[in-house]
Amino acid sequence: MHRDEPVKRAAQLREVIERHNALYYQHAQPEISDRDFDALLRELQDIEAAHPELITPDSPTQRVGGKPLEGFAQIIHRVPMMSLENVETKEKLLKFYEGLQKKLDRERVHCVIEPKVDGVAVAVRYENGVLKYAATRGDGSVGDDITQNIKTIRALPLKLPKTGPQTFEVRGEVFMNRKDFEKMNAEREEEGEKTFENPRNSTAGTIKSLDPAEVKKRPLRIVFWGIGDQGDANLSSQTDLHDLLESAGLPKADLIWECNTGDEAISVIEALDSKRHDLPYETDGAVIKVNSVREQNLLGVTSKSPLWARAYKYPPLQAETQILDVDIQVGRTGALTPVARLAPTRLSGSTVSNATLHNFDEITRKDVRILDFVVIEKRGEIIPAVVEVQTAKRTGNERVIHPPKRCPTCGAPVIKEESLVVLRCSNLTCSAQLMRRLEFFAARRALDLDGIGGIVAKSLVESGLVKEPLDVFTLNPAQLAELNLGTEKDRRVFGKKNAARVILAIETSRKLPLHRWIFALGIHEVGASTALELAKHHSTFRELANSELLADVVLESKLEAERLINSPQTFANKTKNAHEKQILKIRESEIREKLVPVRKRLANVKLNQIGPVAAESVLAYFSSEIGRATLNRLDELGINPTSSGSISGSNGVLEGKIFVLTGTLSSMTRDEAADKILAQGGSVTGSVSKKTSFVVAGSDPGENKIEGANKHSVPVLNEAEFLKLIGHEAVTQPPKIKNDLFE
């Protein structure tokens, strides 16, 4: 082949492949079959393999990012990437519009309204017509470089048409559409992998994966809504932006309206509400923006949000349906949760056939019965719940839902702990409990045993290979490979490749720090933050099991409760006579004397996040038969996790500092960040209070935690500031650049 021939053919193939990509992913009008498309792609791959010098960054073959990344680099946003302020009512939306009229001194303000896509915000930059980079929102000033991951989205052009602007940055939302998400979950369940809770969370996790080859397997899509640095685009309005997206082959919102008055804006959001559930992506609101860039600049911005745009949030949708039956699910702690089986009904764009009833006290309070007609609601657009019973529609055939006296799985007696509403199965060896405990044990925040999800956990328990979670450490590759995930008639084995991955994860987990193991045991009242704090003050499981510190926490609480009972100053004792009060005073004095040494010991240890309930639960667990057996089994297996955060006599840099972590960090996971804080003497809690020293906010931080920080005047650190605080190199902050058209 002549030297010019592969050059010409490669260029021709790239052009043809990108054309068919656009026809398939952007216009849903494919002209060739998948087999023919794959043949074109393979031909280009062969040419590039024979002539590596011909590989270009915009080649369709470069959509697979190659080897896993060691970590995300960071990109400074040339124009700050802000978030929108929300309005929840039509009255507030009208008030916002009236504000625009007043500030611009005109009656009619031209605005654009489009769906608010529930995905992950990203910025994508093109230079000289070629995709240069993509970045997450991050803290608005600095985001993570996700270029390799974003290239896996086939609808995103790697090269722009030469007929339009060649250098600019667009902003949009990465998402998974409903059908793709459901299909992916079905495939993962069939393969014995963990399923995802909802499209938005799945998208967020995928876009931050360090393995682009894995990202390529996920059905990511993208839609654009704004622009950052205009480059040579020279846009004067939001309408111009939509024209640019169209001509550049960049996906945009399916529904876009324009309005000139507040009443028109209300009509549009009502029209969108009736159509949004037919859209391919999840949307919980509408975005209204002033169209003119000049007027946007006149209106200005705050430190966080533009003053020329708002996000209108739709109220949760409700629907009426009938309860056909009630099932009882058994959780890892034995908790029995009633779930209503419903006559299938459409709600918020999907068919709902199940709804939580929370607990049996709630059933009694609402007087919910089988065959009742009820109103259900999707809370947060995700979890259906029964919110109201239509008692007027009762016929007399409805059946009262009685709390079970025996576990529906194993038949053991059901118990109800005093002062709690939860019913529990009393049998710790119940197979349903064991399956849930195994799933929890293997979860990402616990031991991260990748591959042991719902179906695999169920099969391991039902096969008898696992009778308690620690049994996974006795599994061998042959057993796992032959594990039947199907039925006796329709066998589906786990397979050697999956088995090897699980065995590797199991062996890796042996070296995880103590706090991950504490959390994995699933002890009542011990969440991730409490596990971190326990590991901060204890070096090993044995030390934790015999903790004098926790014993003091419990003792202090009991003595204080006893003191209050005997205090003559309390309201209950005010009616006592002088003699009775004198006796009480003596008793209180004796209790105070007992409290002094306990409080002195506790004062020498800065303890956060661990109250008497959690402390008593931990001690009770390790003194129980199952707790003692767990410690002995760990010894037998040669597993002895230790804590790098034990601070007996510690003088760490962060000594006494209390941190709350929120959002996603690019340089490390939140668990890793917590480990670093613990190692330097600090502590990590799950909620913000006046005792909190710092809130560390990554990308997409929780609104409640940021509001809590503002309320209690707690400093909020971005990732760069946090890294600097713990002794890592900080990221240079971006220069302040005049805002143009952005969201």
XYZ file of C-alpha atoms in Angstrom:
743
model
C 0.000 0.000 0.000
C 1.383 3.410 -0.949
C 2.249 5.679 2.004
C -0.496 8.138 1.024
C -3.160 5.444 0.894
C -3.397 4.623 4.668
C -3.352 8.355 5.425
C -6.273 9.017 3.105
C -8.179 5.882 4.104
C -7.797 6.619 7.839
C -9.101 10.164 7.330
C -11.985 8.859 5.238
C -12.881 6.215 7.843
C -12.845 8.740 10.689
C -15.228 10.976 8.804
C -17.594 8.112 7.911
C -17.548 6.621 11.431
C -18.273 9.960 13.107
C -21.121 10.564 10.651
C -22.700 7.218 11.541
C -22.072 7.891 15.226
C -24.052 11.121 14.945
C -26.858 9.449 12.991
C -27.192 6.722 15.604
C -26.658 8.569 18.896
C -27.861 12.101 18.144
C -30.573 11.649 15.531
C -31.689 8.027 16.162
C -31.614 7.456 12.375
C -28.950 4.795 11.703
C -28.205 4.033 8.070
C -26.052 0.925 8.564
C -26.167 -2.131 10.829
C -24.086 -2.521 13.997
C -22.062 -5.202 12.216
C -21.198 -2.867 9.337
C -20.301 -0.098 11.781
C -18.004 -2.452 13.729
C -16.338 -3.490 10.469
C -15.509 0.160 9.674
C -14.129 0.679 13.187
C -12.007 -2.482 12.988
C -10.550 -1.359 9.652
C -9.512 1.953 11.186
C -8.036 0.155 14.196
C -6.003 -2.084 11.907
C -4.623 0.877 9.954
C -3.668 2.717 13.164
C -2.068 -0.434 14.590
C 0.087 -0.735 11.474
C 0.782 3.016 11.383
C 0.766 4.361 14.990
C 1.895 7.754 13.716
C -1.564 8.189 12.162
C -3.405 8.003 15.525
C -5.002 11.361 16.352
C -6.696 12.522 19.591
C -10.006 12.867 17.743
C -9.928 9.381 16.223
C -13.022 7.262 17.041
C -10.617 4.544 18.207
C -9.574 6.763 21.117
C -12.967 6.587 22.824
C -11.645 3.794 25.045
C -9.357 5.485 27.523
C -6.785 2.722 27.863
C -5.101 1.843 31.141
C -6.648 2.756 34.506
C -5.679 6.186 35.796
C -3.699 6.552 39.034
C -5.777 9.568 40.020
C -7.542 12.602 38.606
C -5.612 15.688 37.628
C -7.380 18.975 38.297
C -8.474 21.635 35.861
C -9.024 25.295 36.682
C -12.298 26.586 35.249
C -11.611 29.630 33.080
C -15.092 30.849 34.023
C -16.457 29.828 37.460
C -18.939 26.990 37.236
C -21.852 28.095 39.396
C -24.986 26.338 40.608
C -28.567 27.575 40.382
C -30.756 28.827 43.202
C -33.999 26.855 43.520
C -37.610 28.036 43.736
C -40.255 25.548 44.886
C -43.515 27.373 44.156
C -45.077 29.209 41.240
C -45.469 32.254 43.481
C -41.712 32.353 44.069
C -41.073 31.935 40.349
C -43.355 34.910 39.624
C -41.527 36.894 42.296
C -38.212 36.077 40.596
C -39.622 37.225 37.248
C -40.958 40.431 38.808
C -37.443 41.040 40.127
C -36.094 40.737 36.585
C -38.679 43.264 35.354
C -37.754 45.706 38.086
C -33.982 45.401 37.659
C -34.137 45.659 33.855
C -36.872 48.324 34.027
C -39.167 46.698 31.478
C -42.417 44.771 31.487
C -41.403 41.987 29.073
C -38.183 40.054 29.752
C -37.273 37.460 27.145
C -36.416 34.169 28.868
C -35.652 30.601 27.824
C -37.008 27.582 29.731
C -35.705 24.024 29.448
C -35.763 20.791 31.494
C -33.467 20.503 34.494
C -31.613 17.259 33.821
C -30.865 15.224 36.950
C -27.285 14.222 36.181
C -23.690 15.266 36.859
C -22.554 18.701 35.701
C -19.478 18.804 33.450
C -17.529 21.293 31.343
C -16.193 20.215 27.928
C -13.632 22.324 26.062
C -12.823 22.234 22.350
C -9.685 23.864 20.923
C -9.035 24.197 17.201
C -12.028 21.961 16.589
C -10.799 19.026 18.713
C -12.009 17.940 22.165
C -9.315 19.245 24.524
C -10.582 18.235 27.959
C -13.621 17.625 30.156
C -13.919 18.489 33.846
C -16.393 18.092 36.696
C -17.895 21.099 38.482
C -15.739 20.437 41.558
C -15.906 23.406 43.907
C -16.874 25.717 41.036
C -13.314 26.948 40.597
C -11.393 23.696 40.182
C -12.750 20.421 38.784
C -11.452 16.931 38.055
C -10.042 16.057 34.640
C -12.436 13.374 33.351
C -11.426 13.613 29.691
C -10.753 9.912 29.236
C -14.102 9.002 30.762
C -16.091 11.565 28.792
C -14.623 10.276 25.517
C -16.475 6.994 26.051
C -19.800 8.789 25.368
C -20.462 8.012 21.731
C -22.888 10.917 21.242
C -20.122 13.388 22.074
C -18.164 14.468 18.979
C -14.394 14.332 19.343
C -14.068 16.784 16.447
C -16.247 19.759 15.493
C -17.526 20.605 12.000
C -15.239 23.123 10.318
C -18.178 25.347 9.414
C -18.592 26.812 12.922
C -16.595 28.082 15.924
C -13.599 25.894 16.769
C -12.612 26.983 20.293
C -15.070 27.253 23.206
C -16.206 25.488 26.380
C -19.718 24.074 26.768
C -21.379 22.978 29.973
C -23.848 20.173 30.362
C -25.060 17.164 32.259
C -23.883 13.565 32.046
C -26.716 11.116 32.738
C -28.099 7.637 32.161
C -31.501 7.334 30.599
C -34.116 5.160 32.273
C -34.111 2.278 29.792
C -30.323 2.025 29.684
C -30.167 2.140 33.482
C -32.772 -0.606 33.923
C -31.056 -2.777 31.310
C -27.663 -2.296 32.987
C -29.072 -3.214 36.394
C -30.731 -6.336 34.987
C -27.433 -7.425 33.419
C -25.489 -6.733 36.638
C -27.994 -8.715 38.689
C -27.747 -11.604 36.247
C -23.965 -11.553 36.575
C -24.194 -11.496 40.363
C -22.940 -7.926 40.667
C -24.351 -5.153 42.834
C -27.165 -3.186 41.261
C -27.359 0.605 41.429
C -29.989 2.553 43.359
C -30.818 5.216 40.774
C -29.482 6.701 37.503
C -28.060 9.856 39.069
C -25.940 8.092 41.706
C -24.800 5.535 39.173
C -23.724 8.304 36.788
C -21.823 10.161 39.525
C -19.940 7.012 40.495
C -19.173 6.095 36.904
C -17.868 9.488 35.830
C -15.392 9.419 38.748
C -14.092 5.924 37.980
C -10.342 5.655 37.485
C -10.741 2.937 34.856
C -11.980 4.358 31.509
C -12.369 0.842 30.121
C -14.943 0.134 32.850
C -16.625 3.492 32.199
C -17.090 2.483 28.567
C -19.307 -0.411 29.732
C -21.748 2.002 31.396
C -24.479 3.676 29.287
C -23.466 7.301 29.820
C -25.073 10.062 27.764
C -24.713 13.830 27.745
C -26.851 16.906 27.117
C -25.565 20.498 27.010
C -27.242 23.611 28.432
C -24.648 26.362 28.803
C -21.299 27.831 27.858
C -18.265 28.811 29.892
C -15.371 30.449 28.094
C -16.843 31.547 24.734
C -13.558 31.438 22.842
C -14.416 32.313 19.235
C -18.124 31.459 19.601
C -19.163 35.105 20.209
C -22.665 34.317 21.503
C -25.104 37.058 22.404
C -27.956 34.934 23.773
C -29.065 31.553 25.042
C -30.819 31.119 21.695
C -27.442 31.533 19.971
C -26.106 28.783 22.231
C -28.837 26.392 21.130
C -28.012 27.164 17.499
C -24.313 26.503 18.202
C -25.092 23.162 19.867
C -27.246 22.161 16.910
C -24.660 23.072 14.272
C -21.768 21.529 16.240
C -23.566 18.209 16.712
C -23.599 18.611 20.495
C -26.668 17.046 22.191
C -29.095 19.525 23.767
C -32.373 19.461 25.684
C -35.324 17.788 23.945
C -37.772 20.529 24.955
C -36.941 24.245 24.882
C -39.446 27.088 25.265
C -39.269 30.858 25.207
C -41.404 33.268 27.226
C -41.740 37.028 27.722
C -43.946 37.321 30.810
C -44.348 35.684 34.202
C -47.671 34.146 33.198
C -46.077 32.636 30.095
C -43.321 31.187 32.298
C -45.919 29.488 34.507
C -47.692 28.072 31.448
C -44.398 26.669 30.159
C -43.410 24.926 33.393
C -46.901 23.395 33.519
C -46.530 22.183 29.929
C -43.094 20.764 30.692
C -44.453 19.013 33.775
C -46.908 17.090 31.593
C -44.171 16.045 29.152
C -41.061 15.574 31.305
C -41.757 11.937 32.223
C -41.599 11.001 28.560
C -38.077 12.387 28.323
C -35.257 9.823 28.214
C -33.580 11.273 31.317
C -34.655 11.987 34.893
C -35.712 15.589 35.473
C -37.114 17.116 38.635
C -37.476 20.699 37.517
C -37.355 23.417 34.878
C -34.622 26.018 34.391
C -35.590 29.578 33.463
C -32.840 31.868 32.119
C -32.740 35.412 30.802
C -31.967 34.998 27.094
C -29.718 38.000 26.419
C -26.065 37.781 27.520
C -25.946 41.584 27.831
C -28.900 41.494 30.212
C -27.346 38.597 32.117
C -24.249 40.705 32.687
C -26.406 43.631 33.843
C -28.172 41.388 36.379
C -24.898 39.895 37.616
C -24.148 37.022 39.977
C -23.667 36.255 43.666
C -20.658 34.298 44.929
C -22.498 31.057 44.164
C -25.328 31.647 41.692
C -26.341 33.785 38.709
C -29.081 36.331 39.417
C -30.516 35.846 35.933
C -31.544 32.193 36.265
C -33.524 29.950 38.607
C -34.354 26.250 38.840
C -38.030 25.572 39.466
C -38.432 22.279 41.394
C -41.592 20.281 40.766
C -43.398 18.894 43.825
C -43.258 15.103 44.281
C -45.844 13.391 42.080
C -48.620 11.318 43.583
C -50.821 8.572 42.202
C -53.673 6.429 43.449
C -53.468 2.643 43.394
C -54.556 -0.402 45.390
C -52.623 -2.516 47.898
C -52.889 -6.113 46.689
C -50.817 -7.668 49.457
C -48.069 -6.966 51.980
C -44.703 -8.757 52.067
C -42.246 -8.629 54.936
C -38.549 -8.149 54.207
C -35.952 -9.317 56.724
C -32.914 -7.039 57.086
C -29.348 -7.813 58.216
C -30.183 -6.915 61.839
C -33.352 -8.989 61.744
C -35.558 -5.917 61.333
C -38.866 -6.754 59.655
C -39.968 -4.158 57.100
C -43.465 -4.331 55.573
C -43.607 -3.642 51.831
C -46.882 -3.033 49.996
C -47.392 -4.912 46.726
C -49.423 -2.547 44.557
C -51.559 -2.737 41.480
C -48.987 -1.436 38.957
C -49.427 2.269 38.278
C -47.466 4.940 36.407
C -45.774 7.502 38.611
C -43.039 9.989 37.779
C -42.276 8.321 34.478
C -42.054 4.714 35.673
C -44.330 1.852 36.663
C -44.549 1.424 40.433
C -45.593 -1.928 41.928
C -44.043 -1.723 45.417
C -44.032 0.902 48.181
C -42.544 0.993 51.658
C -44.857 0.972 54.679
C -41.895 1.696 57.017
C -43.012 -0.264 60.119
C -46.080 -1.779 61.756
C -46.659 1.201 64.052
C -46.912 3.336 60.924
C -49.411 0.877 59.440
C -51.541 1.146 62.592
C -51.278 4.947 62.678
C -52.424 5.301 59.055
C -54.823 2.340 59.347
C -53.469 0.788 56.146
C -55.204 -2.428 55.054
C -54.819 -4.961 52.263
C -57.115 -4.052 49.319
C -57.191 -0.392 50.426
C -56.938 2.283 47.748
C -54.004 4.507 48.694
C -52.113 7.565 47.510
C -48.429 6.912 46.830
C -45.659 9.404 46.291
C -42.113 9.222 44.997
C -39.990 10.984 47.574
C -36.937 12.511 45.999
C -38.194 11.064 42.687
C -36.831 7.667 43.778
C -38.524 5.851 46.685
C -42.296 5.243 46.504
C -44.156 5.496 49.819
C -47.796 5.255 50.915
C -48.827 8.722 52.100
C -52.616 8.470 52.456
C -55.412 5.875 52.689
C -58.643 6.488 50.755
C -60.941 5.229 53.525
C -64.055 6.508 51.707
C -63.489 3.834 49.044
C -63.546 0.897 51.436
C -66.001 -1.910 50.614
C -65.672 -4.026 53.758
C -63.441 -6.607 52.053
C -60.236 -4.940 53.241
C -58.010 -6.981 55.585
C -56.211 -5.641 58.635
C -52.411 -6.070 58.534
C -51.324 -7.773 61.740
C -47.703 -7.664 62.968
C -46.118 -11.120 62.520
C -45.343 -13.225 65.549
C -42.782 -15.317 63.677
C -40.118 -14.540 61.086
C -41.472 -15.142 57.559
C -38.140 -16.681 56.525
C -37.064 -18.977 59.357
C -40.137 -19.124 61.617
C -38.290 -17.907 64.718
C -40.189 -15.782 67.269
C -40.351 -12.051 66.575
C -39.213 -9.650 69.294
C -39.802 -5.933 69.833
C -37.220 -4.009 71.785
C -38.540 -1.693 74.445
C -39.101 1.912 73.267
C -38.417 0.920 69.632
C -40.953 0.504 66.819
C -38.949 -2.115 64.936
C -39.838 -5.805 65.062
C -36.918 -8.222 64.753
C -36.359 -11.880 64.003
C -34.765 -13.406 67.105
C -32.753 -15.996 65.160
C -29.231 -14.734 64.395
C -28.711 -17.663 62.010
C -31.779 -16.765 59.919
C -30.795 -17.137 56.264
C -32.414 -13.817 55.280
C -30.443 -11.984 57.972
C -27.268 -13.769 56.992
C -27.690 -12.820 53.335
C -28.195 -9.146 54.235
C -25.266 -9.203 56.686
C -23.086 -10.721 53.989
C -24.101 -7.991 51.519
C -23.341 -5.339 54.156
C -20.027 -7.035 55.043
C -19.041 -6.932 51.369
C -20.236 -3.372 50.680
C -17.868 -0.703 49.360
C -17.671 1.256 52.622
C -17.090 -1.986 54.532
C -14.666 -4.561 53.085
C -15.379 -3.740 49.420
C -15.638 -7.378 48.314
C -16.406 -6.584 44.697
C -18.631 -9.241 43.150
C -20.510 -10.348 46.276
C -23.850 -8.654 45.650
C -27.487 -9.690 45.965
C -27.671 -12.853 43.859
C -24.166 -14.055 44.752
C -24.734 -13.458 48.484
C -28.050 -15.306 48.283
C -26.464 -18.237 46.441
C -23.545 -18.453 48.884
C -25.952 -18.659 51.813
C -28.404 -21.069 50.174
C -25.583 -23.369 49.048
C -24.293 -23.586 52.617
C -20.852 -22.251 51.655
C -21.352 -19.247 53.939
C -22.977 -19.623 57.347
C -21.514 -16.375 58.664
C -19.801 -13.508 56.774
C -16.279 -14.531 57.835
C -16.774 -17.821 55.980
C -15.884 -15.970 52.763
C -12.243 -16.227 53.888
C -12.433 -20.017 53.566
C -13.794 -19.980 50.010
C -11.579 -21.228 47.203
C -11.652 -20.323 43.497
C -13.088 -23.682 42.442
C -16.053 -23.399 44.825
C -16.820 -19.874 43.658
C -16.414 -20.674 39.987
C -19.002 -23.476 40.246
C -21.433 -21.474 42.395
C -24.891 -21.801 40.825
C -26.642 -18.436 40.466
C -29.644 -19.972 38.722
C -31.899 -22.891 39.509
C -31.292 -26.622 39.482
C -32.974 -26.826 36.078
C -31.399 -23.674 34.686
C -27.873 -23.564 36.074
C -25.762 -20.407 35.703
C -22.328 -20.743 37.292
C -20.367 -17.785 38.643
C -17.339 -18.542 36.445
C -13.573 -18.593 36.892
C -13.017 -14.930 35.981
C -15.556 -13.651 38.491
C -14.287 -16.070 41.118
C -10.708 -14.843 40.685
C -11.855 -11.226 41.111
C -13.710 -12.038 44.339
C -10.803 -14.042 45.785
C -8.457 -11.115 45.088
C -10.856 -8.703 46.832
C -11.135 -11.047 49.821
C -7.370 -11.288 50.208
C -6.983 -7.522 49.810
C -9.536 -6.895 52.563
C -7.306 -8.626 55.126
C -5.110 -5.533 55.123
C -7.880 -2.947 55.478
C -7.677 -0.677 58.558
C -9.614 -1.359 61.744
C -12.401 1.176 61.160
C -13.463 -0.565 57.923
C -13.680 -3.872 59.795
C -15.632 -2.340 62.691
C -18.156 -0.939 60.229
C -18.311 -4.253 58.322
C -19.454 -6.158 61.420
C -22.737 -4.218 61.326
C -22.914 -3.543 65.065
C -26.099 -1.718 66.091
C -25.663 2.069 66.372
C -22.234 1.974 64.705
C -22.157 3.803 61.385
C -19.115 4.752 59.334
C -18.345 7.898 61.354
C -18.654 6.095 64.686
C -16.425 3.297 63.397
C -13.777 5.890 62.508
C -13.952 7.404 65.973
C -13.749 3.993 67.655
C -10.662 3.150 65.598
C -9.128 6.457 66.585
C -9.137 5.433 70.243
C -8.492 1.683 69.945
C -5.671 -0.158 68.176
C -7.198 -3.626 67.788
C -10.478 -5.519 68.079
C -9.383 -7.026 71.410
C -8.674 -3.581 72.805
C -12.082 -2.392 71.592
C -13.861 -5.427 73.044
C -12.409 -4.696 76.490
C -12.536 -0.907 76.210
C -12.338 0.893 79.539
C -13.061 4.107 77.642
C -16.432 2.834 76.395
C -17.186 1.432 79.839
C -16.592 4.914 81.264
C -18.927 6.467 78.668
C -21.690 4.056 79.691
C -20.977 4.477 83.397
C -20.966 8.271 83.179
C -24.342 8.224 81.468
C -25.877 5.872 84.028
C -24.496 7.801 86.994
C -25.735 11.094 85.554
C -29.209 9.618 85.042
C -29.140 8.343 88.621
C -27.987 11.745 89.879
C -30.895 13.489 88.162
C -33.363 11.048 89.724
C -31.971 11.893 93.152
C -31.514 15.624 92.676
C -33.784 17.689 94.950
C -33.714 20.402 92.256
C -35.554 18.444 89.593
C -39.226 19.141 88.912
C -40.296 15.655 90.062
C -38.709 16.170 93.484
C -39.822 19.735 94.154
C -42.908 18.573 96.069
C -40.832 16.461 98.472
C -40.712 17.588 102.122
C -37.545 18.891 103.753
C -36.522 15.508 105.220
C -36.986 13.704 101.907
C -35.006 16.413 100.092
C -32.184 16.066 102.610
C -31.964 12.305 101.934
C -31.976 13.012 98.188
C -29.221 15.590 98.614
C -27.013 13.045 100.398
C -27.599 10.464 97.671
C -26.852 13.016 94.954
C -23.643 13.963 96.710
C -22.535 10.325 96.818
C -23.240 9.939 93.106
C -21.309 13.131 92.323
C -18.300 11.642 94.106
C -18.527 8.571 91.882
C -18.800 10.785 88.813
C -15.647 12.782 89.538
C -13.033 10.116 88.626
C -15.061 8.935 85.634
C -15.340 12.430 84.203
C -11.686 13.086 84.947
C -10.715 10.036 82.874
C -13.025 11.068 80.037
C -11.705 14.635 80.129
C -8.241 13.315 79.239
C -9.633 11.825 76.014
C -11.277 14.025 73.411
C -14.148 11.798 72.401
C -16.578 12.734 69.649
C -19.444 10.908 67.922
C -19.593 8.103 70.519
C -22.475 8.421 72.951
C -23.606 5.998 75.634
C -26.019 4.155 73.301
C -23.277 3.357 70.763
C -20.754 2.559 73.508
C -23.144 0.154 75.228
C -24.014 -1.478 71.915
C -20.344 -2.124 71.095
C -19.613 -3.606 74.525
C -22.777 -5.714 74.372
C -21.826 -7.046 70.943
C -18.353 -8.195 71.996
C -19.641 -9.724 75.222
C -22.330 -11.655 73.321
C -21.921 -15.167 71.990
C -21.734 -13.947 68.369
C -19.211 -11.232 69.275
C -16.904 -13.619 71.120
C -17.188 -16.117 68.277
C -16.265 -13.382 65.776
C -13.081 -12.489 67.686
C -12.057 -16.131 67.933
C -12.764 -16.702 64.246
C -10.661 -13.670 63.277
C -7.780 -15.159 65.270
C -8.236 -18.520 63.535
C -8.175 -16.831 60.129
C -5.068 -14.837 61.014
C -6.871 -11.531 60.537
C -5.801 -8.799 62.932
C -6.755 -5.369 61.579
C -5.095 -2.448 63.315
C -5.756 1.255 63.449
C -3.351 3.795 62.051
C -5.459 6.385 63.831
C -5.032 5.229 67.433
C -4.100 8.317 69.373
C -3.263 7.256 72.879
C -1.145 10.218 73.844
C -1.243 11.532 70.276
C -0.017 15.006 69.469
C -1.113 15.028 65.841
C -1.313 18.178 63.759
C -5.107 17.930 63.749
C -5.394 16.970 67.417
C -8.842 17.927 68.713
C -10.139 19.074 65.321
C -13.522 17.727 64.246
C -14.168 17.314 60.513
C -17.279 16.681 58.433
C -16.720 15.393 54.877
C -19.235 16.017 52.099
C -19.249 15.642 48.329
C -16.723 13.781 46.184
C -12.969 14.361 46.488
C -10.840 13.872 43.382
C -7.491 12.984 44.970
C -8.800 10.342 47.362
C -11.968 8.701 48.604
C -13.742 10.089 51.665
C -12.670 6.982 53.589
C -9.046 7.708 52.695
C -9.486 11.346 53.708
C -10.919 10.219 57.042
C -7.917 7.924 57.544
C -5.540 10.835 57.004
C -7.468 12.983 59.482
C -7.411 10.191 62.073
C -3.698 9.607 61.561
C -3.031 13.244 62.465
C -5.158 13.200 65.598
C -8.382 14.637 64.212
C -11.833 13.060 64.181
C -14.601 12.731 61.609
C -18.316 13.011 62.304
C -21.375 12.710 60.109
C -23.189 15.947 60.942
C -22.304 19.600 61.457
C -22.625 21.203 64.887
C -21.106 24.144 66.726
C -18.298 21.781 67.803
C -17.290 21.094 64.184
C -13.902 22.568 63.260
C -14.043 22.231 59.468
C -16.374 21.043 56.722
C -14.442 19.619 53.750
C -16.530 20.037 50.583
C -15.735 18.107 47.419
C -17.798 18.208 44.247
C -21.598 18.017 44.654
C -21.569 18.616 48.431
C -24.660 17.979 50.533
C -26.784 21.110 50.896
C -27.666 20.346 54.535
C -24.016 20.168 55.553
C -23.137 23.415 53.804
C -26.154 25.116 55.389
C -25.109 23.685 58.760
C -21.613 25.107 58.301
C -23.043 28.549 57.515
C -25.425 28.350 60.468
C -22.653 27.513 62.953
C -19.982 29.689 61.246
C -17.851 26.623 60.516
C -15.106 27.131 57.893
C -15.735 25.241 54.642
C -12.569 23.960 52.978
C -12.367 23.051 49.315
C -10.185 20.112 48.359
C -7.097 22.210 47.700
C -7.350 23.861 51.119
C -7.872 20.492 52.803
C -4.822 18.995 51.069
C -2.748 21.946 52.222
C -4.006 21.533 55.777
C -3.002 17.867 55.937
C 0.380 18.551 54.368
C -0.289 17.809 50.701
C 0.425 20.189 47.847
C -2.487 22.546 47.271
C -3.969 23.382 43.875
C -3.455 26.919 42.702
C -6.714 28.836 42.775
C -7.946 30.159 39.429
C -7.899 33.839 38.553
C -11.162 35.730 38.706
C -12.538 35.951 35.173
C -15.569 37.903 34.096
C -18.555 35.607 33.766
C -20.234 35.200 30.420
C -23.010 32.733 29.662
C -23.028 29.890 32.142
C -25.303 28.040 34.520
